[in-house]
Short mmCIF file of N, CA and C in Angstrom, two decimals:
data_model
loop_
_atom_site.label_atom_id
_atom_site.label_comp_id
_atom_site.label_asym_id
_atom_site.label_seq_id
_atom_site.Cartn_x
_atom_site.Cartn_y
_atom_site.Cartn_z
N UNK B 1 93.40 87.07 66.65
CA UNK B 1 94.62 87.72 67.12
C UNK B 1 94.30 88.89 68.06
N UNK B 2 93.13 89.82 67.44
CA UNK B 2 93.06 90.66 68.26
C UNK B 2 92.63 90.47 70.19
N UNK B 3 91.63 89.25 69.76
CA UNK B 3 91.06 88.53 71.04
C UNK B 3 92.13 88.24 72.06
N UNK B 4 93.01 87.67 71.54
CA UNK B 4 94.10 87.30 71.89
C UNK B 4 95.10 88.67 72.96
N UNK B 5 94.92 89.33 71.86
CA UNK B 5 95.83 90.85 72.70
C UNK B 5 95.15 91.41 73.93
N UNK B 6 93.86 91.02 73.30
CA UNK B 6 93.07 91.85 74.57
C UNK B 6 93.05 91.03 75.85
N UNK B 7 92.86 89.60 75.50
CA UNK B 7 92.83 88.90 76.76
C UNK B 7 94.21 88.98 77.81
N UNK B 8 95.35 89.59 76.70
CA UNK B 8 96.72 89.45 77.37
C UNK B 8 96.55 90.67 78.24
N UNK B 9 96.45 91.66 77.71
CA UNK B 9 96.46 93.04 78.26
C UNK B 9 95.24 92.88 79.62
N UNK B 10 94.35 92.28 79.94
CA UNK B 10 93.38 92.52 80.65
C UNK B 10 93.99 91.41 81.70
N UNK B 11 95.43 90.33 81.13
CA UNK B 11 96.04 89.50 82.63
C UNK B 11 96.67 90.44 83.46
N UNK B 12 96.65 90.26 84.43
CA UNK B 12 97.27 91.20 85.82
C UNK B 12 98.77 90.69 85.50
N UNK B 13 99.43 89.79 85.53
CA UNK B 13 100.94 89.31 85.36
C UNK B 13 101.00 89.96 84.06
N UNK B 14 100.65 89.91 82.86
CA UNK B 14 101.02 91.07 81.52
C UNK B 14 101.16 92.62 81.58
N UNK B 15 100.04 92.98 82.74
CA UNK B 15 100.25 94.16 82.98
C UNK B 15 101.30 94.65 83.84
N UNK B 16 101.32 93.79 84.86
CA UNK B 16 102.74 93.85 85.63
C UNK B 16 104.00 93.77 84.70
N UNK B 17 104.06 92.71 83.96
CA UNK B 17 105.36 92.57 83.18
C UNK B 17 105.61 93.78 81.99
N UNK B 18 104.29 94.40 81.67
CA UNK B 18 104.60 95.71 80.96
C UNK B 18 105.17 96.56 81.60
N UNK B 19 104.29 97.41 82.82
CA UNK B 19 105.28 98.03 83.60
C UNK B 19 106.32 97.90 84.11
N UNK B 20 106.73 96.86 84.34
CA UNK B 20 108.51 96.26 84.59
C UNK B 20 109.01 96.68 83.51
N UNK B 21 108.52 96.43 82.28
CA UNK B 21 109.06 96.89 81.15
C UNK B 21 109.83 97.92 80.72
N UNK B 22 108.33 98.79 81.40
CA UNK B 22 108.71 100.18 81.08
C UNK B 22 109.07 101.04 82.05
N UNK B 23 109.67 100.56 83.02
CA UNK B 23 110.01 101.50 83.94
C UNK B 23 111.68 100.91 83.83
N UNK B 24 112.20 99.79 83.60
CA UNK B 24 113.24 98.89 83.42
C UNK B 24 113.97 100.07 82.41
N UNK B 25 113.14 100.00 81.11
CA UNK B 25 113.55 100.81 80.13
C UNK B 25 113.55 102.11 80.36
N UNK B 26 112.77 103.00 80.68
CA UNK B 26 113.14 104.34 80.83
C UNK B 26 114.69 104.33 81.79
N UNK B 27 114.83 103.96 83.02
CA UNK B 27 115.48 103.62 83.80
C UNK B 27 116.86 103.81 83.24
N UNK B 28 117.02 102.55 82.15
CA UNK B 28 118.17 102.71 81.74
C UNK B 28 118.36 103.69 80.59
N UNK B 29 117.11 104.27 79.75
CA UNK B 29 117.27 104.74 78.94
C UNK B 29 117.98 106.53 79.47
N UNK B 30 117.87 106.94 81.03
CA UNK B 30 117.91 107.81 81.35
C UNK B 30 119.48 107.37 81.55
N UNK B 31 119.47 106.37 82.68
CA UNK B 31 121.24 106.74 83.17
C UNK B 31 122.36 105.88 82.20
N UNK B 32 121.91 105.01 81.65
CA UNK B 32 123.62 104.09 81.49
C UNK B 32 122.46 103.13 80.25
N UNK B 33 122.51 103.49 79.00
CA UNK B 33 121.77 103.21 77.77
C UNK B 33 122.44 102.48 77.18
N UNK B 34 123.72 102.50 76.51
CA UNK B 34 123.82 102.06 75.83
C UNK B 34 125.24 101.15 76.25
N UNK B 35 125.56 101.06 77.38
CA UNK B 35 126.51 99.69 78.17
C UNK B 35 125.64 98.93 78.58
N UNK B 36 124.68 99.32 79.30
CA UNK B 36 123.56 98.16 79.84
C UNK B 36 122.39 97.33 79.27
N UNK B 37 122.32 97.86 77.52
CA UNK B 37 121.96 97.40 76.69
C UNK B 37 121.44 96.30 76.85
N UNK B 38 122.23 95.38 76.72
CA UNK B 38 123.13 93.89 76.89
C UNK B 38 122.02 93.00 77.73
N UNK B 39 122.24 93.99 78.94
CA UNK B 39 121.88 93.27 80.27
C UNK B 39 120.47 93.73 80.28
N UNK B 40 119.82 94.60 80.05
CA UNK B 40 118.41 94.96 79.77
C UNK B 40 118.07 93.78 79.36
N UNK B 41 118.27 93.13 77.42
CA UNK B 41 117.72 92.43 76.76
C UNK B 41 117.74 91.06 77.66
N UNK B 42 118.89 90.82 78.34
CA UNK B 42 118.96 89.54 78.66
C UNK B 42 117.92 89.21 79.90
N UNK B 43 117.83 90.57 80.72
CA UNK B 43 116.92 90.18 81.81
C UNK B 43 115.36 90.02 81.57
N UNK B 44 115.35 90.71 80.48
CA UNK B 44 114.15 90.96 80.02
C UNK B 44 113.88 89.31 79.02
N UNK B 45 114.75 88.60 78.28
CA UNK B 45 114.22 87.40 77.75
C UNK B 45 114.31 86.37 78.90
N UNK B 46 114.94 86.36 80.24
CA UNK B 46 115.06 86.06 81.43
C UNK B 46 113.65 85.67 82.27
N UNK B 47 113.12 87.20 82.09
CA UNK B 47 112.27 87.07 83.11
C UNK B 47 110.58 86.35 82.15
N UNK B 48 110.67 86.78 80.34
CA UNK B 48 109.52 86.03 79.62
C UNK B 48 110.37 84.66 80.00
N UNK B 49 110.79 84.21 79.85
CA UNK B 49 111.39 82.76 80.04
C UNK B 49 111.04 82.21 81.61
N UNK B 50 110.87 82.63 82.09
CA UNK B 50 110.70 82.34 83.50
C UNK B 50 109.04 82.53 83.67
N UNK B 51 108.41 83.63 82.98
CA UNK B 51 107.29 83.19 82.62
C UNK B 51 106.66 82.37 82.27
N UNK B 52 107.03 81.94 81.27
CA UNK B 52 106.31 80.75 80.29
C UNK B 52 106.69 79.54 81.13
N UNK B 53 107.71 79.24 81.73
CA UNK B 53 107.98 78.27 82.26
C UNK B 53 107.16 78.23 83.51
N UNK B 54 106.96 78.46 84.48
CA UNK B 54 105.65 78.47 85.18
C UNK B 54 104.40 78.45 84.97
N UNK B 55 103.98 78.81 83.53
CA UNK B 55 103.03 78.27 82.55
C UNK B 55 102.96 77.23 82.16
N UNK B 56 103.89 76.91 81.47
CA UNK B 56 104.26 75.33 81.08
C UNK B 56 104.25 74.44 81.87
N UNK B 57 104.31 74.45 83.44
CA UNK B 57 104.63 73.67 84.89
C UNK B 57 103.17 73.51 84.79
N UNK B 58 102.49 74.56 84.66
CA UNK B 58 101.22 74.67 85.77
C UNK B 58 100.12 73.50 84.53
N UNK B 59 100.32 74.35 83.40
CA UNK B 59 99.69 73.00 82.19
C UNK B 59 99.86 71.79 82.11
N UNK B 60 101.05 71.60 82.42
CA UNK B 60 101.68 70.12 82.54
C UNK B 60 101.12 69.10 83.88
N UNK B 61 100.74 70.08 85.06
CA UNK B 61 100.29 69.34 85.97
C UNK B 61 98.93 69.29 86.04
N UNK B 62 97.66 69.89 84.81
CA UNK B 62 96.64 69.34 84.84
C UNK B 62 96.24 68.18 84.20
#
C-alpha cells in the first residue's frame, strides 16, 4: 500500500491533480463555500472520472 502511495505521489498527473485540488479548494473555501459545495464535489469526481477513463482507454489498447 505504501509502495503504492509513493508511486502515485511521484506521477506528474497526481501531482497536478493534487494541486488542482488544492487550489480548487482553498478557492472556494475563501469566496462562496458552502453554495458551491455541490459543484466542487461534482467537478472534482468529474475530473477522477475522466482520469481513469483515459487510463482504462490507454490499457485497453495494449
Amino acid at each position: 500500500m505504501m509502495s503504492l502511495m509513493r508511486c502515485l505521489i511521484i506521477t506528474p498527473i497526481y501531482k497536478k491533480t493534487v494541486a488542482f485540488v488544492l487550489f480548487a479548494y482553498n478557492l472556494i473555501e475563501t469566496f462562496f463555500f458552502k453554495s458551491m459545495m455541490f459543484f466542487f464535489f461534482f467537478f472534482l469526481a468529474l475530473r477522477f472520472l475522466l482520469l481513469f477513463y483515459r487510463y482504462f482507454i490507454y490499457y485497453n489498447e495494449l
